[in-house]
XYZ file of C-alpha atoms in Angstrom:
326
model
C -28.731 71.017 -63.235
C -32.534 71.155 -63.403
C -34.641 68.264 -62.116
C -37.835 67.029 -63.745
C -39.836 68.864 -61.064
C -38.254 72.188 -61.997
C -35.898 72.467 -59.026
C -32.280 73.411 -59.660
C -29.753 71.362 -57.719
C -27.371 73.424 -55.608
C -23.691 72.854 -56.417
C -21.202 73.178 -53.560
C -18.073 72.668 -55.661
C -16.983 71.137 -58.950
C -15.077 67.886 -58.412
C -13.753 67.651 -61.957
C -10.206 68.769 -61.134
C -10.123 68.059 -57.409
C -7.412 65.744 -56.090
C -8.512 63.017 -53.697
C -6.961 64.958 -50.796
C -8.855 68.141 -51.786
C -12.056 66.142 -52.189
C -11.669 64.585 -48.736
C -11.084 68.037 -47.220
C -14.172 69.464 -48.932
C -16.279 66.562 -47.658
C -15.721 67.893 -44.130
C -18.074 70.767 -45.000
C -21.004 68.463 -44.351
C -22.388 64.943 -44.063
C -22.160 62.864 -47.235
C -24.412 60.048 -48.364
C -21.904 57.336 -47.463
C -21.655 58.836 -43.942
C -25.415 59.159 -43.420
C -25.824 55.436 -42.549
C -23.170 55.793 -39.816
C -24.868 58.877 -38.389
C -28.179 56.978 -38.495
C -26.590 53.991 -36.726
C -27.121 51.434 -39.518
C -23.584 51.216 -40.920
C -21.579 48.020 -40.477
C -18.319 49.818 -41.173
C -18.374 53.086 -39.248
C -19.870 54.553 -36.067
C -21.196 58.100 -35.452
C -18.160 58.747 -33.288
C -15.785 57.830 -36.121
C -17.549 60.287 -38.425
C -17.373 62.972 -35.700
C -13.641 62.404 -35.231
C -13.060 62.938 -38.960
C -15.352 65.955 -39.291
C -13.738 67.720 -36.335
C -10.216 66.912 -37.524
C -9.323 64.878 -34.438
C -8.310 62.097 -36.819
C -7.655 62.578 -40.540
C -9.987 60.835 -42.997
C -8.427 57.759 -44.579
C -6.681 58.977 -47.735
C -6.017 55.465 -49.024
C -8.896 53.359 -50.302
C -9.429 49.823 -49.092
C -9.040 47.056 -51.659
C -12.826 46.619 -51.834
C -13.406 50.375 -52.239
C -10.711 50.570 -54.919
C -12.331 47.874 -57.037
C -15.758 49.348 -56.411
C -14.515 52.616 -57.914
C -12.779 50.847 -60.818
C -15.931 48.890 -61.675
C -18.270 51.871 -61.346
C -18.082 52.749 -65.054
C -18.796 49.159 -66.092
C -21.801 48.902 -63.764
C -23.192 52.235 -64.994
C -22.745 51.202 -68.628
C -24.471 47.878 -67.998
C -27.356 49.609 -66.239
C -27.802 51.947 -69.221
C -27.630 49.009 -71.658
C -30.237 46.987 -69.771
C -32.662 49.834 -69.080
C -32.163 52.099 -72.091
C -31.904 55.085 -69.727
C -29.585 58.023 -70.320
C -26.905 57.951 -67.636
C -24.277 60.638 -67.042
C -21.509 61.233 -64.524
C -22.127 64.209 -62.249
C -18.831 65.962 -61.518
C -20.110 68.217 -58.788
C -20.518 67.970 -55.036
C -24.112 68.926 -54.270
C -25.576 70.668 -51.223
C -29.093 70.759 -49.795
C -30.580 74.240 -50.404
C -32.097 74.450 -46.905
C -29.800 72.217 -44.855
C -26.229 73.035 -45.959
C -24.719 70.311 -43.757
C -26.245 67.724 -46.120
C -23.966 67.171 -49.122
C -23.863 64.568 -51.868
C -21.385 62.971 -54.237
C -23.612 60.974 -56.561
C -22.271 58.184 -58.779
C -24.498 58.961 -61.770
C -27.546 61.015 -62.695
C -30.332 59.774 -64.979
C -31.660 62.270 -67.523
C -34.795 62.475 -69.652
C -34.853 63.455 -73.341
C -34.914 67.140 -72.412
C -31.749 66.740 -70.304
C -33.534 67.149 -66.969
C -32.513 64.983 -64.019
C -35.108 62.332 -63.195
C -33.342 59.907 -60.845
C -30.088 58.906 -59.165
C -27.992 55.851 -59.960
C -25.738 54.321 -57.327
C -23.280 51.638 -58.451
C -22.293 48.958 -55.932
C -20.174 45.823 -55.765
C -20.578 42.995 -53.273
C -18.910 39.686 -52.558
C -20.720 36.420 -53.168
C -21.173 36.002 -49.408
C -23.391 39.130 -49.483
C -25.731 37.786 -52.181
C -28.484 36.984 -49.654
C -28.745 40.689 -48.783
C -29.994 41.390 -52.321
C -32.430 38.490 -52.654
C -36.194 38.968 -53.154
C -35.742 42.567 -54.298
C -33.991 43.650 -51.111
C -31.346 46.369 -50.705
C -28.990 46.597 -47.686
C -30.201 49.146 -45.142
C -27.118 51.356 -45.431
C -27.698 51.825 -49.161
C -31.350 52.710 -48.619
C -30.296 55.420 -46.159
C -27.579 56.611 -48.545
C -29.904 57.072 -51.522
C -32.640 58.683 -49.398
C -30.005 61.182 -48.247
C -29.211 61.865 -51.919
C -32.897 62.242 -52.773
C -33.198 64.761 -49.937
C -30.264 66.805 -51.284
C -31.372 66.730 -54.935
C -35.143 66.879 -54.515
C -35.551 63.934 -56.886
C -38.275 61.315 -56.450
C -36.491 58.136 -57.442
C -33.168 56.307 -57.238
C -31.754 53.144 -58.738
C -29.097 50.919 -57.219
C -27.199 48.655 -59.607
C -24.987 46.040 -57.988
C -22.489 43.520 -59.306
C -22.452 40.619 -56.857
C -19.653 38.081 -56.791
C -18.304 39.524 -60.031
C -20.970 37.813 -62.144
C -24.490 38.465 -60.800
C -26.002 41.840 -61.793
C -29.076 43.253 -60.046
C -31.025 46.489 -60.368
C -33.213 47.877 -57.596
C -35.595 50.831 -57.835
C -36.086 52.945 -54.705
C -38.846 55.534 -54.365
C -38.438 58.677 -52.319
C -39.517 58.167 -48.690
C -40.339 61.579 -47.213
C -40.897 60.153 -43.726
C -37.420 58.621 -43.699
C -35.944 61.794 -45.200
C -37.494 63.923 -42.440
C -35.958 61.577 -39.882
C -32.541 61.800 -41.564
C -32.690 65.586 -41.629
C -33.403 65.655 -37.887
C -30.659 63.268 -36.833
C -28.112 64.768 -39.224
C -28.937 68.251 -37.921
C -28.447 67.015 -34.336
C -25.171 65.373 -35.329
C -23.897 68.469 -37.131
C -24.542 70.562 -34.027
C -22.222 68.166 -32.183
C -19.590 68.724 -34.873
C -19.911 72.515 -34.729
C -19.794 72.568 -30.919
C -17.024 69.923 -30.880
C -19.150 67.827 -28.527
C -18.484 64.114 -29.122
C -21.401 61.686 -29.498
C -21.971 59.203 -26.642
C -18.996 56.931 -25.981
C -19.498 53.444 -27.425
C -17.488 50.238 -27.712
C -15.691 51.151 -30.938
C -11.954 51.468 -31.499
C -12.662 55.101 -32.399
C -14.011 55.726 -28.881
C -10.936 54.129 -27.321
C -8.675 56.268 -29.522
C -10.579 59.437 -28.607
C -10.236 58.724 -24.873
C -6.492 58.221 -25.285
C -6.224 61.561 -27.083
C -8.412 63.414 -24.571
C -6.808 61.971 -21.443
C -3.303 60.734 -22.339
C -1.931 60.945 -18.773
C -3.435 60.621 -15.306
C -2.839 63.311 -12.690
C -0.687 61.698 -10.013
C -2.560 61.049 -6.774
C -5.919 62.240 -8.153
C -9.323 60.570 -7.569
C -12.952 61.156 -8.495
C -16.294 60.012 -7.070
C -18.036 57.969 -9.754
C -21.800 58.127 -10.382
C -23.928 55.083 -9.491
C -24.061 54.044 -13.166
C -20.435 52.919 -12.746
C -21.664 49.868 -10.812
C -23.600 48.592 -13.828
C -20.627 49.284 -16.119
C -18.305 47.330 -13.812
C -20.741 44.398 -13.878
C -20.899 44.641 -17.676
C -17.083 44.619 -17.865
C -16.839 41.580 -15.570
C -19.496 39.635 -17.493
C -17.821 40.392 -20.825
C -14.432 39.354 -19.434
C -15.873 36.061 -18.179
C -17.446 35.419 -21.601
C -14.122 36.168 -23.309
C -12.282 33.764 -21.011
C -14.864 31.030 -21.590
C -14.669 31.558 -25.360
C -10.860 31.491 -25.223
C -10.956 28.206 -23.288
C -13.350 26.627 -25.839
C -11.144 27.815 -28.677
C -8.002 26.424 -27.015
C -9.723 23.079 -26.418
C -10.730 22.823 -30.093
C -7.229 23.832 -31.190
C -5.563 21.260 -28.927
C -7.832 18.457 -30.156
C -7.200 19.382 -33.793
C -3.444 19.376 -33.171
C -3.783 15.920 -31.634
C -5.575 14.750 -34.797
C -2.884 16.273 -37.028
C -0.038 14.609 -35.072
C 3.150 15.423 -37.059
C 1.335 16.295 -40.307
C 1.313 19.821 -41.731
C -2.154 19.867 -43.305
C -5.490 18.371 -42.316
C -8.018 17.486 -45.021
C -11.782 17.107 -45.057
C -13.302 15.657 -48.209
C -9.935 16.025 -49.885
C -9.802 19.773 -49.200
C -7.305 21.404 -46.795
C -9.114 22.830 -43.781
C -6.442 23.218 -41.098
C -2.648 23.536 -40.956
C 0.033 23.230 -38.266
C 3.247 24.206 -40.019
C 6.809 24.979 -38.989
C 7.903 28.613 -38.850
C 11.277 30.069 -37.863
C 11.757 33.637 -36.699
C 14.507 35.637 -35.056
C 13.832 37.817 -32.031
C 16.017 40.056 -29.890
C 16.835 38.674 -26.444
C 16.381 42.032 -24.706
C 17.336 40.736 -21.248
C 20.658 39.352 -22.499
C 21.301 42.493 -24.562
C 20.741 44.685 -21.523
C 23.063 42.518 -19.425
C 25.907 42.131 -21.953
C 25.718 45.528 -23.715
C 23.911 47.995 -21.428
C 25.151 51.076 -23.324
C 23.778 49.765 -26.635
C 20.534 48.747 -24.939
C 20.085 52.239 -23.464
C 20.852 53.806 -26.830
C 18.019 51.964 -28.595
C 15.536 51.415 -25.764
C 12.326 53.367 -26.291
C 10.339 54.615 -23.326
C 6.600 55.168 -23.646
C 3.906 56.250 -21.218
C 0.459 54.702 -21.256
C -2.501 54.339 -18.918
C -3.405 50.861 -17.640
C -7.049 50.165 -16.788
C -7.964 47.831 -13.914
C -11.091 46.844 -11.986
C -10.062 46.743 -8.324
C -13.097 45.650 -6.268
C -13.882 41.944 -5.924
C -17.161 40.452 -7.105
C -18.099 39.573 -3.519
C -17.952 43.199 -2.376
């Protein structure tokens, strides 16, 4: 497809007949627009390490969509149609995965392309959905940071100068935002995505962070300790131990405050199931019955059956050994 500045967009693969599994596999050939915010460190949903784990195949990409992502995809056509109706622009689905002509690690799956009367691409359209609790992020002409990064990534790949983001908020509030190409931001994205892709190609993980992905990676890399082994830690370990202790103390204080509030609410409920404020239910303390296996009694009375079904697992337990006074 030719853009309005005469540049032809580079097609990596047609997505018309690709299954979702094939599409996910092909996405590992580069960094997509929805992954660019994570690589840039502005995503609320994914970290650079999580993207690295998927790109290197350490963990498979999620094949199942979340409920929010599912409905976002289902409503995409409606949002695109409404955008076209309100703006009078010609909007078409682009059934190709695109690739940057100079930086092949930058790829793009664009929701829609906007065409002029001659059929040349003039802009990108991204279709979004958001819950009512996210409405403030779109007020006063704003666009969430991750979407700005996403569309600038797409503008880099396509060479286009403009993008539109159309969003349906809370199922009933429709907004349109126009985003101009930002070459300074694009240059920054190219640099950090290039650095990240080198980590993928060399299978060098990004710096360890506090994410679940980092914890999962460490379990995969070092599943078992070598018996009797030890290592001299660098001096930075002292600061990390202090950080761990401080966080643990904060967690314990927060847990105590939570338990105090819970106990006082239970005292207010007495033997009632539901507590109301202004006639609306705000807290419950209901009866539940469940059955559990008494493993100690089972082992004592039927040891053979217990041994038959007992499952042994090996895991590593982390502890801080030195006292605060030391």
